[in-house]
Short mmCIF file of N, CA and C in Angstrom, two decimals:
data_model
loop_
_atom_site.label_atom_id
_atom_site.label_comp_id
_atom_site.label_asym_id
_atom_site.label_seq_id
_atom_site.Cartn_x
_atom_site.Cartn_y
_atom_site.Cartn_z
N ASN A 1 17.03 -32.53 -8.55
CA ASN A 1 15.97 -33.50 -8.44
C ASN A 1 15.02 -32.82 -9.70
N PHE A 2 14.72 -33.84 -10.67
CA PHE A 2 13.93 -33.36 -11.89
C PHE A 2 12.57 -33.11 -11.22
N TYR A 3 11.79 -33.76 -10.23
CA TYR A 3 10.49 -33.58 -9.85
C TYR A 3 10.39 -32.27 -9.11
N LEU A 4 11.53 -31.90 -8.32
CA LEU A 4 11.51 -30.64 -7.66
C LEU A 4 11.50 -29.47 -8.57
N LEU A 5 12.33 -29.57 -9.64
CA LEU A 5 12.36 -28.50 -10.57
C LEU A 5 11.11 -28.40 -11.31
N VAL A 6 10.37 -29.42 -11.69
CA VAL A 6 9.00 -29.43 -12.44
C VAL A 6 8.16 -28.74 -11.41
N SER A 7 8.19 -29.16 -10.18
CA SER A 7 7.21 -28.55 -9.08
C SER A 7 7.42 -27.04 -8.99
N ILE A 8 8.70 -26.57 -8.91
CA ILE A 8 8.92 -25.34 -8.83
C ILE A 8 8.37 -24.44 -10.07
N TYR A 9 8.58 -24.97 -11.22
CA TYR A 9 8.23 -24.35 -12.48
C TYR A 9 6.69 -24.14 -12.47
N ILE A 10 6.01 -25.31 -12.31
CA ILE A 10 4.60 -25.30 -12.28
C ILE A 10 4.02 -24.41 -11.22
N HIS A 11 4.43 -24.28 -10.10
CA HIS A 11 4.11 -23.54 -8.95
C HIS A 11 4.42 -22.01 -9.38
N GLY A 12 5.42 -21.70 -9.94
CA GLY A 12 5.76 -20.37 -10.43
C GLY A 12 4.59 -19.87 -11.48
N ILE A 13 4.35 -20.76 -12.46
CA ILE A 13 3.24 -20.31 -13.36
C ILE A 13 1.91 -20.14 -12.78
N TRP A 14 1.65 -20.96 -11.86
CA TRP A 14 0.38 -20.75 -11.08
C TRP A 14 0.28 -19.40 -10.29
N ILE A 15 1.36 -19.22 -9.71
CA ILE A 15 1.44 -17.82 -9.01
C ILE A 15 1.30 -16.60 -9.93
N LEU A 16 1.91 -16.69 -10.97
CA LEU A 16 1.98 -15.60 -11.92
C LEU A 16 0.66 -15.29 -12.71
N THR A 17 -0.09 -16.40 -12.79
CA THR A 17 -1.45 -16.29 -13.65
C THR A 17 -2.63 -16.23 -12.69
N ARG A 18 -2.37 -16.34 -11.43
CA ARG A 18 -3.39 -16.40 -10.46
C ARG A 18 -4.10 -14.98 -10.23
N ALA A 19 -5.42 -14.89 -10.30
CA ALA A 19 -6.11 -13.53 -10.14
C ALA A 19 -6.30 -13.31 -8.57
N THR A 20 -6.11 -12.09 -8.19
CA THR A 20 -6.13 -11.70 -6.86
C THR A 20 -7.02 -10.28 -6.76
N VAL A 21 -7.14 -9.85 -5.56
CA VAL A 21 -7.89 -8.58 -5.40
C VAL A 21 -6.79 -7.50 -4.82
N ASP A 22 -6.83 -6.40 -5.53
CA ASP A 22 -5.87 -5.45 -5.09
C ASP A 22 -6.53 -4.08 -4.41
N HIS A 23 -5.97 -3.71 -3.37
CA HIS A 23 -6.63 -2.54 -2.74
C HIS A 23 -6.02 -1.35 -3.46
N VAL A 24 -7.02 -0.52 -4.15
CA VAL A 24 -6.61 0.71 -4.86
C VAL A 24 -5.92 1.60 -3.85
N GLU A 25 -6.44 1.93 -2.70
CA GLU A 25 -5.78 2.59 -1.56
C GLU A 25 -5.21 1.58 -0.77
N PRO A 26 -3.97 1.38 -0.75
CA PRO A 26 -3.09 0.26 -0.23
C PRO A 26 -3.53 0.12 1.44
N MET A 27 -3.53 -1.00 1.80
CA MET A 27 -3.98 -1.34 3.21
C MET A 27 -3.02 -0.71 4.18
N ALA A 28 -1.71 -0.65 3.66
CA ALA A 28 -0.62 -0.02 4.55
C ALA A 28 -0.83 1.44 4.69
N MET A 29 -1.67 2.16 4.06
CA MET A 29 -1.94 3.50 4.09
C MET A 29 -3.14 3.68 5.26
N GLY A 30 -3.73 2.68 5.75
CA GLY A 30 -4.66 2.77 6.74
C GLY A 30 -6.05 2.92 6.17
N GLY A 31 -6.89 3.68 7.06
CA GLY A 31 -8.16 3.99 6.63
C GLY A 31 -9.05 3.13 7.28
N LEU A 32 -10.21 3.57 7.78
CA LEU A 32 -11.16 2.72 8.42
C LEU A 32 -12.16 1.91 7.65
N ASP A 33 -12.19 2.24 6.25
CA ASP A 33 -13.03 1.51 5.47
C ASP A 33 -12.32 0.89 4.26
N ILE A 34 -11.17 0.27 4.46
CA ILE A 34 -10.18 -0.05 3.46
C ILE A 34 -10.77 -1.21 2.55
N ASN A 35 -11.64 -1.95 2.94
CA ASN A 35 -12.23 -3.00 2.21
C ASN A 35 -13.51 -2.75 1.49
N ARG A 36 -13.89 -1.41 1.36
CA ARG A 36 -15.10 -1.17 0.76
C ARG A 36 -14.95 -1.39 -0.72
N ASP A 37 -15.97 -1.89 -1.42
CA ASP A 37 -16.05 -2.30 -2.77
C ASP A 37 -15.41 -1.32 -3.77
N GLU A 38 -15.54 -0.01 -3.40
CA GLU A 38 -15.00 1.12 -4.23
C GLU A 38 -13.36 1.04 -4.21
N ASN A 39 -12.82 0.35 -3.35
CA ASN A 39 -11.43 0.25 -3.12
C ASN A 39 -10.73 -0.99 -3.62
N LEU A 40 -11.52 -2.05 -4.19
CA LEU A 40 -10.97 -3.28 -4.65
C LEU A 40 -11.07 -3.37 -6.06
N ALA A 41 -10.10 -3.93 -6.58
CA ALA A 41 -9.85 -4.13 -7.99
C ALA A 41 -9.24 -5.46 -8.27
N ALA A 42 -9.89 -6.11 -9.32
CA ALA A 42 -9.25 -7.55 -9.70
C ALA A 42 -7.87 -7.24 -10.49
N CYS A 43 -6.77 -8.16 -10.20
CA CYS A 43 -5.61 -7.85 -11.01
C CYS A 43 -4.83 -9.35 -10.93
N CYS A 44 -3.83 -9.46 -11.71
CA CYS A 44 -3.02 -10.57 -11.55
C CYS A 44 -2.16 -10.44 -10.32
N TRP A 45 -1.60 -11.48 -9.90
CA TRP A 45 -0.85 -11.55 -8.53
C TRP A 45 0.43 -10.67 -8.81
N SER A 46 1.08 -10.84 -9.98
CA SER A 46 2.58 -10.15 -10.14
C SER A 46 2.17 -8.63 -10.26
N CYS A 47 1.06 -8.17 -10.65
CA CYS A 47 0.82 -6.70 -10.61
C CYS A 47 0.42 -6.25 -9.39
N ASN A 48 -0.31 -7.02 -8.55
CA ASN A 48 -0.58 -6.74 -7.18
C ASN A 48 0.79 -6.70 -6.43
N TYR A 49 1.59 -7.66 -6.58
CA TYR A 49 2.86 -7.70 -5.77
C TYR A 49 3.81 -6.57 -6.11
N ALA A 50 3.79 -6.21 -7.40
CA ALA A 50 4.58 -4.99 -7.89
C ALA A 50 4.01 -3.76 -7.35
N LYS A 51 2.74 -3.56 -7.26
CA LYS A 51 2.26 -2.42 -6.81
C LYS A 51 2.60 -2.07 -5.37
N SER A 52 2.47 -3.18 -4.64
CA SER A 52 2.95 -3.19 -3.13
C SER A 52 2.08 -2.24 -2.38
N TRP A 53 2.78 -1.42 -1.69
CA TRP A 53 2.13 -0.31 -0.89
C TRP A 53 2.06 1.02 -1.50
N TYR A 54 2.49 1.19 -2.71
CA TYR A 54 2.46 2.29 -3.45
C TYR A 54 1.00 2.64 -3.85
N THR A 55 0.62 4.13 -3.83
CA THR A 55 -0.69 4.55 -4.45
C THR A 55 -0.56 4.59 -5.75
N ILE A 56 -1.90 4.88 -6.45
CA ILE A 56 -1.84 5.01 -7.88
C ILE A 56 -1.31 6.42 -8.18
N GLU A 57 -1.36 7.40 -7.24
CA GLU A 57 -0.59 8.71 -7.62
C GLU A 57 0.86 8.62 -7.62
N ASP A 58 1.46 7.65 -6.59
CA ASP A 58 2.78 7.49 -6.55
C ASP A 58 3.34 6.80 -7.90
N LEU A 59 2.53 6.05 -8.58
CA LEU A 59 2.95 5.24 -9.70
C LEU A 59 2.40 5.95 -11.03
N GLU A 60 1.77 7.05 -10.88
CA GLU A 60 1.17 7.82 -11.84
C GLU A 60 0.36 7.03 -12.93
N ILE A 61 -0.52 6.16 -12.30
CA ILE A 61 -1.39 5.25 -13.31
C ILE A 61 -2.85 5.71 -13.04
N ASP A 62 -3.54 5.46 -13.97
CA ASP A 62 -4.99 5.68 -13.90
C ASP A 62 -5.67 4.93 -12.93
N ASN A 63 -6.77 5.59 -12.18
CA ASN A 63 -7.54 4.78 -11.19
C ASN A 63 -8.30 3.80 -12.01
N PRO A 64 -8.34 2.52 -11.65
CA PRO A 64 -9.03 1.38 -12.47
C PRO A 64 -10.47 1.59 -12.21
N MET A 65 -11.00 2.21 -11.19
CA MET A 65 -12.32 2.38 -10.83
C MET A 65 -12.98 3.39 -11.88
N GLY A 66 -12.24 4.33 -12.35
CA GLY A 66 -12.59 5.31 -13.26
C GLY A 66 -13.02 4.79 -14.76
N ARG A 67 -12.60 3.37 -14.99
CA ARG A 67 -12.85 2.84 -16.35
C ARG A 67 -14.36 2.34 -16.33
N PRO A 68 -14.83 2.48 -17.54
CA PRO A 68 -16.39 1.97 -17.58
C PRO A 68 -16.52 0.28 -17.56
N VAL A 69 -17.48 -0.06 -17.03
CA VAL A 69 -17.66 -1.53 -17.06
C VAL A 69 -17.89 -2.06 -18.54
N ARG A 70 -17.22 -3.18 -18.75
CA ARG A 70 -17.34 -3.84 -20.04
C ARG A 70 -18.28 -4.94 -19.76
N HIS A 71 -19.33 -4.81 -20.69
CA HIS A 71 -20.42 -5.99 -20.60
C HIS A 71 -20.08 -6.96 -21.82
N THR A 72 -20.12 -8.20 -21.40
CA THR A 72 -19.86 -9.29 -22.42
C THR A 72 -20.70 -10.37 -22.33
N ASP A 73 -20.70 -11.29 -23.19
CA ASP A 73 -21.49 -12.54 -23.02
C ASP A 73 -20.74 -13.63 -22.26
N TRP A 74 -19.61 -13.33 -21.89
CA TRP A 74 -18.73 -14.39 -21.15
C TRP A 74 -19.45 -14.73 -19.82
N LEU A 75 -19.53 -15.95 -19.54
CA LEU A 75 -20.27 -16.37 -18.37
C LEU A 75 -19.26 -16.88 -17.35
N GLY A 76 -18.10 -16.66 -17.37
CA GLY A 76 -17.00 -17.02 -16.49
C GLY A 76 -17.05 -18.50 -16.48
N LEU A 77 -16.99 -19.22 -15.48
CA LEU A 77 -16.91 -20.57 -15.32
C LEU A 77 -18.23 -21.21 -14.84
N THR A 78 -19.23 -20.37 -15.00
CA THR A 78 -20.68 -20.83 -14.39
C THR A 78 -21.22 -21.86 -15.34
N ASP A 79 -20.81 -21.88 -16.55
CA ASP A 79 -21.47 -22.72 -17.68
C ASP A 79 -20.74 -24.21 -17.52
N ILE A 80 -19.56 -24.33 -16.82
CA ILE A 80 -19.01 -25.51 -16.73
C ILE A 80 -18.76 -26.21 -15.32
N LEU A 81 -19.14 -25.28 -14.27
CA LEU A 81 -19.05 -25.58 -13.01
C LEU A 81 -20.45 -26.06 -12.43
N PRO A 82 -20.66 -26.89 -11.59
CA PRO A 82 -22.03 -26.97 -10.82
C PRO A 82 -22.47 -25.93 -10.07
#
């Protein structure tokens, strides 16, 4: 069915480009304060899914919280949304 294929295609694109929140220390590793701000990083859905329950040490990647904050003039969507 053509409409079903179009729906699957559009849904797939939406999932791949959707922003999500990643736990730097995975929730599967436990911890009493897993949702603290220092443990949350914005990322795309596919990166979050791929990281899964691995730690940044397991994957040998840099801790995103060690990167400096970039200040820009971008207002996000606040200039077009009420």
